[in-house]
mmCIF file of C-alpha atoms in Angstrom:
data_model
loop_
_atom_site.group_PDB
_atom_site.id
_atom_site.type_symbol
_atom_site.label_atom_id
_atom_site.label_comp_id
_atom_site.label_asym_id
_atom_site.label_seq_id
_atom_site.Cartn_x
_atom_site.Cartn_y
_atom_site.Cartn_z
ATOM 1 C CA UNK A 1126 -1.567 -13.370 48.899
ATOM 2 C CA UNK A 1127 1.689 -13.962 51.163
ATOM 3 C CA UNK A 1128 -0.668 -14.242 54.358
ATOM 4 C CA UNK A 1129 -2.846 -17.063 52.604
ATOM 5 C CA UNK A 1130 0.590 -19.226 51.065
ATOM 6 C CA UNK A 1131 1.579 -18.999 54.658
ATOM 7 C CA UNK A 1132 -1.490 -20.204 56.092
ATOM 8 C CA UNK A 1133 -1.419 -23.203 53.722
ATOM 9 C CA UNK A 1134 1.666 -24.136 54.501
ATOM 10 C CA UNK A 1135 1.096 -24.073 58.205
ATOM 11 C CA UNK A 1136 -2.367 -26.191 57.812
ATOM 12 C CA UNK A 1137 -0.698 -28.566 55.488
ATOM 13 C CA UNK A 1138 2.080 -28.969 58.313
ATOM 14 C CA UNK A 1139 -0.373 -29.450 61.008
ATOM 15 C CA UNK A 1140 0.780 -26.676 62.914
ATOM 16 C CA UNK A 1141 -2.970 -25.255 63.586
ATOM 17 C CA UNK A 1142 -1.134 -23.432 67.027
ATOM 18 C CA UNK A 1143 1.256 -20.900 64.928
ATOM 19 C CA UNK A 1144 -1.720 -21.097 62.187
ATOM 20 C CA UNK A 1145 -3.791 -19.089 64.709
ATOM 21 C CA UNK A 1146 -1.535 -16.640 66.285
ATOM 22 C CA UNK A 1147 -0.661 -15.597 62.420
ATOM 23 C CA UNK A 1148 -3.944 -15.345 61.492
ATOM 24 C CA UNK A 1149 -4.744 -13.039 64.446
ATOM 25 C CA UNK A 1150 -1.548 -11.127 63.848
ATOM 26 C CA UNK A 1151 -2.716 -10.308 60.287
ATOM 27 C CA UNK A 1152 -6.273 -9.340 61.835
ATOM 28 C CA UNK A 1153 -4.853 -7.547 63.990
ATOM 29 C CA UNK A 1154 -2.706 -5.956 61.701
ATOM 30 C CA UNK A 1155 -4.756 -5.012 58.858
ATOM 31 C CA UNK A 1156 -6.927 -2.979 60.812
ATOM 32 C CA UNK A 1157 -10.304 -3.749 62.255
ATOM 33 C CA UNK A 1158 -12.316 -2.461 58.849
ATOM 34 C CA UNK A 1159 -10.471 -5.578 57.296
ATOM 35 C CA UNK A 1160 -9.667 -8.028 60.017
ATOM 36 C CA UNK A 1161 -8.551 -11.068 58.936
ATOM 37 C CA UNK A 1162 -9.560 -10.655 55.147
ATOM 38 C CA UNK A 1163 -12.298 -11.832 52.606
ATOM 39 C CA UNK A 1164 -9.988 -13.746 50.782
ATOM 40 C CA UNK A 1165 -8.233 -15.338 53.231
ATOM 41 C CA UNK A 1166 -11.383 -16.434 55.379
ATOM 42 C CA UNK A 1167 -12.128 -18.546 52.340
ATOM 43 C CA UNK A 1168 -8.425 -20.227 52.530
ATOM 44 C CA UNK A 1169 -9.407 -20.308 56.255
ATOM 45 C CA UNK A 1170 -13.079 -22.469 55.469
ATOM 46 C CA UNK A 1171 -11.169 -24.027 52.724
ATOM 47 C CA UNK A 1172 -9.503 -26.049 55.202
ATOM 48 C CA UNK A 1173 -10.372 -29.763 56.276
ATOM 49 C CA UNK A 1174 -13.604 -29.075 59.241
ATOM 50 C CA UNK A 1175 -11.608 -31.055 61.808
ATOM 51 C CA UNK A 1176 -8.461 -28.504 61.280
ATOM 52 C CA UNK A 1177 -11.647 -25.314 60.816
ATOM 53 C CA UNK A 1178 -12.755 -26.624 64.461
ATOM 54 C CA UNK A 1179 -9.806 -26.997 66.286
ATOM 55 C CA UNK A 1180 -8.736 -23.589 64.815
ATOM 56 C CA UNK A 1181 -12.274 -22.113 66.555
ATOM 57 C CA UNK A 1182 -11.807 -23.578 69.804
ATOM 58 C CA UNK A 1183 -8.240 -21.982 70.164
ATOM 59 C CA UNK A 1184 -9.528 -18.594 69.503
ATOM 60 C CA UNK A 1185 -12.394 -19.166 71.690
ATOM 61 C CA UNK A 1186 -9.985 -20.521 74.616
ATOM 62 C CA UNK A 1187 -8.389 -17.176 73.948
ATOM 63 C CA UNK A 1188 -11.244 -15.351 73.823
ATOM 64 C CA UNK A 1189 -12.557 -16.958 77.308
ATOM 65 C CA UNK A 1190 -8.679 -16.300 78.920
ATOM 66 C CA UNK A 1191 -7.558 -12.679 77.092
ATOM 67 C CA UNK A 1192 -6.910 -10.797 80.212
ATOM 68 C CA UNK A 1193 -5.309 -13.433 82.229
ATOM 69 C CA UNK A 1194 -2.886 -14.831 79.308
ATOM 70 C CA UNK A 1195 -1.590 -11.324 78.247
ATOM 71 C CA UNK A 1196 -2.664 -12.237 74.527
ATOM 72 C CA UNK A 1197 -3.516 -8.351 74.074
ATOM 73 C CA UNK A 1198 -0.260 -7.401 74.814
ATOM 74 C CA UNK A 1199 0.865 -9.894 72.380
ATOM 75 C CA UNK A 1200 -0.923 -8.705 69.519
ATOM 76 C CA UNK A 1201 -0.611 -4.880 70.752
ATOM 77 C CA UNK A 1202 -4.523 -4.249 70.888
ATOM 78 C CA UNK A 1203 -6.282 -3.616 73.902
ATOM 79 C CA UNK A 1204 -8.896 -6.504 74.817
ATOM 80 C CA UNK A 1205 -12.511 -5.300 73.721
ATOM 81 C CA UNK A 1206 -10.557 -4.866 70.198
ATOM 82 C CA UNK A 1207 -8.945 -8.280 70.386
ATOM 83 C CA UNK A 1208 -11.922 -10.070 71.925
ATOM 84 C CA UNK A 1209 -13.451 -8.995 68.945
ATOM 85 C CA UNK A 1210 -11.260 -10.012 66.425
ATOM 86 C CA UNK A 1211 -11.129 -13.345 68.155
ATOM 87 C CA UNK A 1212 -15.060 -13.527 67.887
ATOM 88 C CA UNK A 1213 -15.015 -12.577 64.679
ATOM 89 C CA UNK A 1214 -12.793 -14.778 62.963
ATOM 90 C CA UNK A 1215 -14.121 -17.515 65.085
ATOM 91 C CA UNK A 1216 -17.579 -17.498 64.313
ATOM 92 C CA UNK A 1217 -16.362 -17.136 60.422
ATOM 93 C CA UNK A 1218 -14.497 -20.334 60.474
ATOM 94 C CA UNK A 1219 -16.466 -22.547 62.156
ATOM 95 C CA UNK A 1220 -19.719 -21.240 60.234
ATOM 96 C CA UNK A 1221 -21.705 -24.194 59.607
ATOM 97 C CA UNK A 1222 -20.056 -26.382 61.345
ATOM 98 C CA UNK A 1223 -20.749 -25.390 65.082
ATOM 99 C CA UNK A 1224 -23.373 -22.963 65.559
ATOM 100 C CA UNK A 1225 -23.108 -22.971 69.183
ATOM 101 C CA UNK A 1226 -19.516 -21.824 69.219
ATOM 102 C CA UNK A 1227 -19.418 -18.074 71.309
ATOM 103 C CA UNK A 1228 -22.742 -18.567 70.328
ATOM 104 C CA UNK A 1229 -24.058 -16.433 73.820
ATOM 105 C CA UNK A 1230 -21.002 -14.057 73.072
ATOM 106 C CA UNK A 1231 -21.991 -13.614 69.779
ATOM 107 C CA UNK A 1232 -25.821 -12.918 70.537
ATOM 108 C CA UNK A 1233 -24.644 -10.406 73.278
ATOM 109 C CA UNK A 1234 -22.436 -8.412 71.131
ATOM 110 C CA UNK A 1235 -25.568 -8.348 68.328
ATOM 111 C CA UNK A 1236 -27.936 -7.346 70.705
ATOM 112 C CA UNK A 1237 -26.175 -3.948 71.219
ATOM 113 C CA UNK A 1238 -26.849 -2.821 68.330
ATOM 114 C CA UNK A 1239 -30.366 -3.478 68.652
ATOM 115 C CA UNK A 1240 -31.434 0.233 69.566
ATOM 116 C CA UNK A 1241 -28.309 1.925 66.877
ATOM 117 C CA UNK A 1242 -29.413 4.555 64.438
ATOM 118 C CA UNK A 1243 -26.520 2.961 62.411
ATOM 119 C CA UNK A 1244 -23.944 1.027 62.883
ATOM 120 C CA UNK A 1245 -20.825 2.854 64.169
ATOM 121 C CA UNK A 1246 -18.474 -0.687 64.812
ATOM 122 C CA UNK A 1247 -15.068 -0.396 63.102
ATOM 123 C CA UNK A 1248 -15.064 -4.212 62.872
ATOM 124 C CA UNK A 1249 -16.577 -6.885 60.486
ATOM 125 C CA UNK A 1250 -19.584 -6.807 62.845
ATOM 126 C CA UNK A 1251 -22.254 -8.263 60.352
ATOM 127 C CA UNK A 1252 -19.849 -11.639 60.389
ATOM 128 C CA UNK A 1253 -21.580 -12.303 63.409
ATOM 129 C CA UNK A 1254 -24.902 -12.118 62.324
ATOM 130 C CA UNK A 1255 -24.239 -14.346 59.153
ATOM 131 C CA UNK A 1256 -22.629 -16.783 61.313
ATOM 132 C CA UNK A 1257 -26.106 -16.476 63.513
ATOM 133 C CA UNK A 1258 -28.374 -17.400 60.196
ATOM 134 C CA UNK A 1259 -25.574 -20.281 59.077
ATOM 135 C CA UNK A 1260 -26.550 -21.489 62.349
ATOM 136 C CA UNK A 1261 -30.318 -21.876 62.096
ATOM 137 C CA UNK A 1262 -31.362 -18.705 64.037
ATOM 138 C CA UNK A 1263 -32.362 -15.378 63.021
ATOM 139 C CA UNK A 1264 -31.269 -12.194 65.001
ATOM 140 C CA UNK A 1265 -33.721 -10.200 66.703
ATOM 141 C CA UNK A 1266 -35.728 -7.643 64.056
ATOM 142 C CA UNK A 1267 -34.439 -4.638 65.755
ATOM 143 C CA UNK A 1268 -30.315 -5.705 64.924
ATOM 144 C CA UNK A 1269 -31.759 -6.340 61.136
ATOM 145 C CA UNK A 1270 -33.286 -2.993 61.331
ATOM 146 C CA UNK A 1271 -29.862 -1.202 62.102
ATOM 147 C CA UNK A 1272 -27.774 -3.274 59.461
ATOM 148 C CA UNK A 1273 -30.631 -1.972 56.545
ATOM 149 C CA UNK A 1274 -30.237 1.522 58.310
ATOM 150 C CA UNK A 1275 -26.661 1.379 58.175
ATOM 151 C CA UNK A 1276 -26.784 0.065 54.508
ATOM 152 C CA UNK A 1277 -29.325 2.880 53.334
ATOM 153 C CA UNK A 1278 -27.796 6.058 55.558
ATOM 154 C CA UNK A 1279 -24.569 5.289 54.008
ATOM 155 C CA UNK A 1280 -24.628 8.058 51.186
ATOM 156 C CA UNK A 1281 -26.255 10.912 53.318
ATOM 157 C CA UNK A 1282 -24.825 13.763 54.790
ATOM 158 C CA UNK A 1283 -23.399 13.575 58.048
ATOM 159 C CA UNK A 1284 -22.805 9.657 58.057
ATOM 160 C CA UNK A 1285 -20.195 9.569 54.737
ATOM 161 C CA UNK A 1286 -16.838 9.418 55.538
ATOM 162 C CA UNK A 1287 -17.152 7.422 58.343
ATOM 163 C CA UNK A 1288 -17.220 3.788 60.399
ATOM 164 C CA UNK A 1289 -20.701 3.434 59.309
ATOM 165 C CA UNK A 1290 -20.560 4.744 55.821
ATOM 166 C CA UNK A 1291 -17.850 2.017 55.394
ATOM 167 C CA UNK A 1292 -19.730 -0.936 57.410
ATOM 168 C CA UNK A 1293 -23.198 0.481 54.573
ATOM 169 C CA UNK A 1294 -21.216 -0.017 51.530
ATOM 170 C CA UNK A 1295 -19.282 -3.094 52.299
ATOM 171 C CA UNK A 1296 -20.200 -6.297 50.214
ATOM 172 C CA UNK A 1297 -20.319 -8.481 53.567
ATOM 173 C CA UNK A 1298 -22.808 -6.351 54.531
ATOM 174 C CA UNK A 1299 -24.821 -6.244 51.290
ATOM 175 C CA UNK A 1300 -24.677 -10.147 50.999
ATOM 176 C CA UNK A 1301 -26.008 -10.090 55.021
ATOM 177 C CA UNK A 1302 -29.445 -8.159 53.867
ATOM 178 C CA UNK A 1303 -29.740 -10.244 51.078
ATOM 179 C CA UNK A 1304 -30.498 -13.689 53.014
ATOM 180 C CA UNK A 1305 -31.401 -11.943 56.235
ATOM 181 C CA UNK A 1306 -35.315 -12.849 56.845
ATOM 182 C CA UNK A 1307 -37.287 -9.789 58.538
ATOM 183 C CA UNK A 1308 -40.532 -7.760 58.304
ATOM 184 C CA UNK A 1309 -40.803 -5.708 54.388
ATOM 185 C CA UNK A 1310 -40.558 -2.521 56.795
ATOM 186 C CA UNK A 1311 -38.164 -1.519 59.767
ATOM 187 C CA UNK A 1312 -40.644 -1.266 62.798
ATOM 188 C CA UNK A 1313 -40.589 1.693 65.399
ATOM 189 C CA UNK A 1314 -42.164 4.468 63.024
ATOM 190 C CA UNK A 1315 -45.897 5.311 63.246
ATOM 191 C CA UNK A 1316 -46.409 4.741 60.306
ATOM 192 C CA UNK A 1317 -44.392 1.696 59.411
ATOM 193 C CA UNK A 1318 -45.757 0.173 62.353
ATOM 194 C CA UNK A 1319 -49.643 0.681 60.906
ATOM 195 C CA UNK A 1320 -48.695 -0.486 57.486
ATOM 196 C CA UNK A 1321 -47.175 -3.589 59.143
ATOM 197 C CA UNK A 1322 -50.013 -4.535 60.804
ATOM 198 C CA UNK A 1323 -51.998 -3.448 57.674
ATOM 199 C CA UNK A 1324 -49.982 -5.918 55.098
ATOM 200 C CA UNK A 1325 -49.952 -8.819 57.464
ATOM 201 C CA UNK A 1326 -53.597 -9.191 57.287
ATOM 202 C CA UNK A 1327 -53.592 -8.033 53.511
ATOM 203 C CA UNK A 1328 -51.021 -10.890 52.854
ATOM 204 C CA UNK A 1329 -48.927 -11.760 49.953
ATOM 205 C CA UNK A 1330 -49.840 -8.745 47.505
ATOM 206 C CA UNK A 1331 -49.620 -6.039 49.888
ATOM 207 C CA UNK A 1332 -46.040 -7.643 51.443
ATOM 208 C CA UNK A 1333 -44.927 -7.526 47.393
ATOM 209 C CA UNK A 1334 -46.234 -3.558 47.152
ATOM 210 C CA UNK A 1335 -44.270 -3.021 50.048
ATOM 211 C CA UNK A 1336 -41.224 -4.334 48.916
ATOM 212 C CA UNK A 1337 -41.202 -2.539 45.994
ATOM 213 C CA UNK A 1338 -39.371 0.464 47.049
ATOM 214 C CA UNK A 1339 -37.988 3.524 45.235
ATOM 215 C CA UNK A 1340 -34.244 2.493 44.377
ATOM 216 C CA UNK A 1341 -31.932 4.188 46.371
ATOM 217 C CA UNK A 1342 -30.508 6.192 43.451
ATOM 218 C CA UNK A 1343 -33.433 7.313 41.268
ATOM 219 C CA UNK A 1344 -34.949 10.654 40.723
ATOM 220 C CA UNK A 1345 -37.988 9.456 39.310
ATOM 221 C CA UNK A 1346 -39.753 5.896 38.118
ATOM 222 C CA UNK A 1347 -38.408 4.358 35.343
ATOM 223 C CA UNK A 1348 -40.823 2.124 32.883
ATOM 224 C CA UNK A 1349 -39.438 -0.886 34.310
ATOM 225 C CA UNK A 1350 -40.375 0.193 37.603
ATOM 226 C CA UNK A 1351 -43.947 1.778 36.670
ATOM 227 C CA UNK A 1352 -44.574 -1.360 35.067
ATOM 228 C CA UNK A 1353 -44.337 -3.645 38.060
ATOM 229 C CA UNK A 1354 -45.762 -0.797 40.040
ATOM 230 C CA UNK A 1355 -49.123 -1.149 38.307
ATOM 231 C CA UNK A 1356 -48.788 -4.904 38.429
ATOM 232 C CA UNK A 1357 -48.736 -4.776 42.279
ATOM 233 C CA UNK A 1358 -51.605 -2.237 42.779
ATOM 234 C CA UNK A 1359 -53.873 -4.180 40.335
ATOM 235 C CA UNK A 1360 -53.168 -7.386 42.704
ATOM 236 C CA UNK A 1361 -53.887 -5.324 45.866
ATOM 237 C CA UNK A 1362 -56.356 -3.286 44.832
ATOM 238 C CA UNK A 1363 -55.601 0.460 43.436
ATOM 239 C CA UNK A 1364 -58.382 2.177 45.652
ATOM 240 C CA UNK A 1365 -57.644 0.215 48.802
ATOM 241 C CA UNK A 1366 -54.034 0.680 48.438
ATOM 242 C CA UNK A 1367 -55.016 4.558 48.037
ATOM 243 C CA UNK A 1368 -56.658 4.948 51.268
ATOM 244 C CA UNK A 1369 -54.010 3.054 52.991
ATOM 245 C CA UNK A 1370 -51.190 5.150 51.599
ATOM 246 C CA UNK A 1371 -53.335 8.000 52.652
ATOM 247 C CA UNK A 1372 -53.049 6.944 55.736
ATOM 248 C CA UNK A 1373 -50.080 5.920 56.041
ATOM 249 C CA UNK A 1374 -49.013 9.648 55.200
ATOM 250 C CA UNK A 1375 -50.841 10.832 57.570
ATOM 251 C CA UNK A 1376 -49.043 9.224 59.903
ATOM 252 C CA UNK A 1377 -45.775 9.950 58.877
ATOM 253 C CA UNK A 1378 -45.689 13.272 60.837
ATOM 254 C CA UNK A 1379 -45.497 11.571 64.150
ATOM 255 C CA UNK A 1380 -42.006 10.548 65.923
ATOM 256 C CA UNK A 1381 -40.754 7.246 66.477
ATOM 257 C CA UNK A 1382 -42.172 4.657 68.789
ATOM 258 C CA UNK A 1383 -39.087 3.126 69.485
ATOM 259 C CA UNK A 1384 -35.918 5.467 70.816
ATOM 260 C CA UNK A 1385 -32.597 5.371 68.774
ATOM 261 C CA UNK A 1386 -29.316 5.772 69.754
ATOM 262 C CA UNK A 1387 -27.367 8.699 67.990
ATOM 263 C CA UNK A 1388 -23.557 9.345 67.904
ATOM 264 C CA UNK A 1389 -21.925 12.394 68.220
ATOM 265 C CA UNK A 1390 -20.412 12.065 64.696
ATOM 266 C CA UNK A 1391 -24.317 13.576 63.995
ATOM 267 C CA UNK A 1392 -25.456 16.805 64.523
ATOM 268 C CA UNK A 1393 -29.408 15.530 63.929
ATOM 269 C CA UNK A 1394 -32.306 14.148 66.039
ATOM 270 C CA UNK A 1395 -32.020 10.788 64.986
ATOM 271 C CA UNK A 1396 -35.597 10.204 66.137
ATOM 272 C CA UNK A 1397 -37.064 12.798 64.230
ATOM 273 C CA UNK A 1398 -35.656 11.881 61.103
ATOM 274 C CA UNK A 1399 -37.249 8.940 59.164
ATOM 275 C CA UNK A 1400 -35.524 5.583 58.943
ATOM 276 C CA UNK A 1401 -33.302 5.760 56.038
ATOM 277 C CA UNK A 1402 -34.355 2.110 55.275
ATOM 278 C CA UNK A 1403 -38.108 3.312 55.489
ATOM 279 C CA UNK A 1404 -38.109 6.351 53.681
ATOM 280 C CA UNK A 1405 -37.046 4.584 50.101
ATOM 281 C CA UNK A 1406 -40.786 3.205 50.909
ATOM 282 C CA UNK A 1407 -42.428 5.861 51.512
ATOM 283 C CA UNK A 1408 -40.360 7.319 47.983
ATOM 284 C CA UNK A 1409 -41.679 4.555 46.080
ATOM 285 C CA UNK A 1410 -45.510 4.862 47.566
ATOM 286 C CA UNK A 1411 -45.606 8.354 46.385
ATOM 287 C CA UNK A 1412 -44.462 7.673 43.138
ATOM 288 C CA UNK A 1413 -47.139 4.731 42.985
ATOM 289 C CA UNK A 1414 -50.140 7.122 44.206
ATOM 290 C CA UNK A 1415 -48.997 8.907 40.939
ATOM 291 C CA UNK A 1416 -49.903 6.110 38.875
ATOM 292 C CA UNK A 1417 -53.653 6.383 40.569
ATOM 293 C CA UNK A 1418 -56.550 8.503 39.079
ATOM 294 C CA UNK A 1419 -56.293 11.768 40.599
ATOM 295 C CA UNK A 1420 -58.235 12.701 43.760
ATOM 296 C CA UNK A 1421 -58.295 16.004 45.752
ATOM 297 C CA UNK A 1422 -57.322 13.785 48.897
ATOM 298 C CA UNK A 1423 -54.395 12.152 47.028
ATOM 299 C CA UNK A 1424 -52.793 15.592 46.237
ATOM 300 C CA UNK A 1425 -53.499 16.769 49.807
ATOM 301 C CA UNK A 1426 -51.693 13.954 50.975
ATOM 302 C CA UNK A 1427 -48.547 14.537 48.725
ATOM 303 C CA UNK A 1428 -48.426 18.057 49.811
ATOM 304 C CA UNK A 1429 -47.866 16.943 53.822
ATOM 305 C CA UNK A 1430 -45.558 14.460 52.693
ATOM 306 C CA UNK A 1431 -43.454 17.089 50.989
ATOM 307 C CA UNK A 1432 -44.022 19.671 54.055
ATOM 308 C CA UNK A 1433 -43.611 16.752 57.038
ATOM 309 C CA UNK A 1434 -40.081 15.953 55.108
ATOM 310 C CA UNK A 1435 -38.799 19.652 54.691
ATOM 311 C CA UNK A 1436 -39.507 20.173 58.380
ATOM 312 C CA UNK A 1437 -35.948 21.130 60.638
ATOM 313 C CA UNK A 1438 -37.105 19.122 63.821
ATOM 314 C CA UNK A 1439 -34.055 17.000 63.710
ATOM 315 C CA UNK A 1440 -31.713 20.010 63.677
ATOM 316 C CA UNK A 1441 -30.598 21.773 60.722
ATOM 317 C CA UNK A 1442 -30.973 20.165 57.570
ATOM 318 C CA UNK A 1443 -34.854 18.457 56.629
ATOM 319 C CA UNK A 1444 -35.959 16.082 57.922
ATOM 320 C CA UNK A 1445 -35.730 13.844 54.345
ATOM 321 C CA UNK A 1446 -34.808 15.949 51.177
ATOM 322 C CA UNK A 1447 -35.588 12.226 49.569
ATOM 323 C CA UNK A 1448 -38.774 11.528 50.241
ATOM 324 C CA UNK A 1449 -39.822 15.363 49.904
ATOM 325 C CA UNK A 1450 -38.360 15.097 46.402
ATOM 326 C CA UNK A 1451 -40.516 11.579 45.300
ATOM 327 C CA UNK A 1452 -43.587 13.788 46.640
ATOM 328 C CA UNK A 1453 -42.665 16.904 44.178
ATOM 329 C CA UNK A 1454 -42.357 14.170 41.342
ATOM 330 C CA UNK A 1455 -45.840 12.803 42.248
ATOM 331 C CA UNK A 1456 -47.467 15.994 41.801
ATOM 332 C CA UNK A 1457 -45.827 16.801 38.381
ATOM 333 C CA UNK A 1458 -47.321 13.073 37.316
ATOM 334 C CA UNK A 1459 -50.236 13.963 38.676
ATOM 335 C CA UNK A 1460 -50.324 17.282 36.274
ATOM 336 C CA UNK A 1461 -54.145 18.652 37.139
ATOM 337 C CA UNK A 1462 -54.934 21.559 38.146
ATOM 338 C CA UNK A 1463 -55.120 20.968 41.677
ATOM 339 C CA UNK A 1464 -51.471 19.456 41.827
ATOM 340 C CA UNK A 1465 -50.462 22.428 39.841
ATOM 341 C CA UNK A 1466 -51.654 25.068 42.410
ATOM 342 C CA UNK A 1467 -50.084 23.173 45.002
ATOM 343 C CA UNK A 1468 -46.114 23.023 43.433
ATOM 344 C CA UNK A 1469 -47.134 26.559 43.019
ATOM 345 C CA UNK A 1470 -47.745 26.927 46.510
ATOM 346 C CA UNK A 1471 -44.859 25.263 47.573
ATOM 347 C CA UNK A 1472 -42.248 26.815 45.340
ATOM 348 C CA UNK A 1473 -43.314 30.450 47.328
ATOM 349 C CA UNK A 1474 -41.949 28.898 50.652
ATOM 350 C CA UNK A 1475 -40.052 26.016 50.010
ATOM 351 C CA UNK A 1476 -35.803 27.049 50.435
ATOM 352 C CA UNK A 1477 -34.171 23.410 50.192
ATOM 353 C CA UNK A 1478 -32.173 24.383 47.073
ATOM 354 C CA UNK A 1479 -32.491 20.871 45.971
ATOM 355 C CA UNK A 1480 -36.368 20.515 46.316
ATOM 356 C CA UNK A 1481 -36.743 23.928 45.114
ATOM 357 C CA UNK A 1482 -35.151 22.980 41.675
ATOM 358 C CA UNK A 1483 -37.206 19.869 41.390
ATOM 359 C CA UNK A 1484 -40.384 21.994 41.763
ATOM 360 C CA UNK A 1485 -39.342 24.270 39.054
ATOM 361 C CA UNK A 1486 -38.565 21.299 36.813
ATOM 362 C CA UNK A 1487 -41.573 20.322 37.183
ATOM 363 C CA UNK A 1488 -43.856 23.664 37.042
ATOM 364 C CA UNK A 1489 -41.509 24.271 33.435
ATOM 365 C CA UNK A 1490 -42.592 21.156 32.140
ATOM 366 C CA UNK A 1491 -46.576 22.022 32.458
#
């Protein structure tokens, strides 16, 4: 609150020079995670756009002249941290007003995260790609798939507690996915890859069945989501959406396609884990195979999605505890015989405590 009265009175005094250096000392300051603030980025736009512009271009002369002015020393941060800030908050205030503002600075620093597992910045990072899309121009797929990874991973073990469980759960970031055009699936899985090229030619119905993923924090369908469920398999075709999912699954035992980037924070094979942002699909397609008459085939295919996600290839822990879980739940719909031999099956070798509980649930229940 004291930062933005300041930075009102320095605007309304014309005195956009001090009005920069404080708002980079507060930025500096607060700490990378919160940079120059949510609130007062909004005084900050809230300003007249010839006072927003002029504001820009000092922190991009700064940006251009950091090691040769001593302006890290001033703000007692070393200059990749400052020349971030400076980006940062640049690109924020002149948003939709001059797109091509650090424009080639801003793409460069975007494109490293291109081939990230998640997203390990401690700074405001996704500003850059929102000032990108306020601009007219989309980032590449591959820096919208890390974002959605970084947004999905945030909750799992290994990645809470940190940089990137921080970046997943911020509302910038949130906001970001929600206007950020890209394919229904992150590419660079077997799988995801086929059923990308699959729902393109399929079109509108199959993009919509795609979309309709298993929310991030639910154990099992809910009406609401059965009901749309069988609303999107009726447009695209239950039996054709079976042998695709078949498929698909199939698939799903086979590594990426395109290479990740770990961090040493992780003690996994990030590319022999699925893509967080992926596997809440995969979740929500076994569920909907549920929802399908029962064929031998269909509980086959269940049954190697529950062992592909329980394998340790990664390292220690599954491979996706998740997805294994939605497969478990699909068999107890299911509820034949066949299904029913195969939990029983599975409950004789299965030891993820938390997959082993759900297959007891559901062997009680029948």
């Amino acid at each position: 609150m004291e930062q933005a009265v300041l930075y009102r009175d320095l605007a309304g005094r014309g005195d956009l020079q001090e009005l920069s250096r404080a708002v980079m000392r507060a930025a500096c300051n607060n700490g990378s995670m919160t940079g120059v603030g949510v609130e007062n980025m909004e005084v900050l736009r809230g300003l007249p756009d010839d006072d927003r512009l002029e504001l820009a271009g000092i922190w991009a002369r700064w940006y251009a002249h950091v090691e040769n002015e001593g302006t890290a020393e001033e703000f007692r941060r070393d200059v990749d941290y400052l020349h971030t800030e400076l980006l940062t908050v640049a690109s924020g205030v002149a948003s939709g007003l001059d797109g091509d503002l650090l424009a080639a600075e801003r793409q460069e620093r975007l494109f490293r995260l291109s081939d990230q597992y998640v997203i390990w910045s401690s700074h405001r990072i996704w500003e850059l790609a929102d000032a990108e899309l306020a601009a007219g121009r989309t980032p590449d797929p591959a820096i919208l798939a890390a974002f959605r990874r970084t947004n999905a991973a945030a909750t799992l073990p290994g990645v809470r507690r940190t940089h990137a469980a921080a970046n997943g759960t911020e509302p910038g970031m949130r906001n970001l996915l929600a206007k950020f055009p890209g394919p229904v699936l992150n590419p660079g899985e077997p799988w995801a890859d086929q059923a990308l090229k699959e729902v393109t030619a399929g079109g509108e119905p199959w993009q919509r069945l795609l979309a309709h993923a298993a929310p991030v924090t639910a154990t099992a369908p809910s009406a609401k989501w059965r009901q749309t469920a069988l609303a999107l398999l009726d447009a695209a075709g239950p039996e054709a959406v079976r042998r695709a999912v078949l498929e698909w699954f199939e698939l799903a035992c086979l590594d990426r396609t395109i290479p990740l980037v770990g961090h040493p924070h992780l003690a996994f094979d990030v590319n022999a884990r699925f893509d967080p942002y992926n596997a809440h699909v995969l979740r929500g397609l076994a569920w909907m195979l549920s929802f399908l008459p029962p064929q031998p085939d269909t509980v086959l295919a269940l049954v190697g999605l529950v062992e592909t996600s329980l394998d340790h290839r990664s390292g220690d822990a599954p491979r996706s505890p998740e997805v294994a879980e939605a497969g478990i739940v699909a068999l107890a719909r299911i509820g034949d015989r066949a299904a029913r031999t195969e939990l029983e099956s599975l409950s004789r070798w299965v030891t993820h405590e938390g997959t082993l509980r759900r297959i007891d649930k559901a062997l009680a229940a029948h």
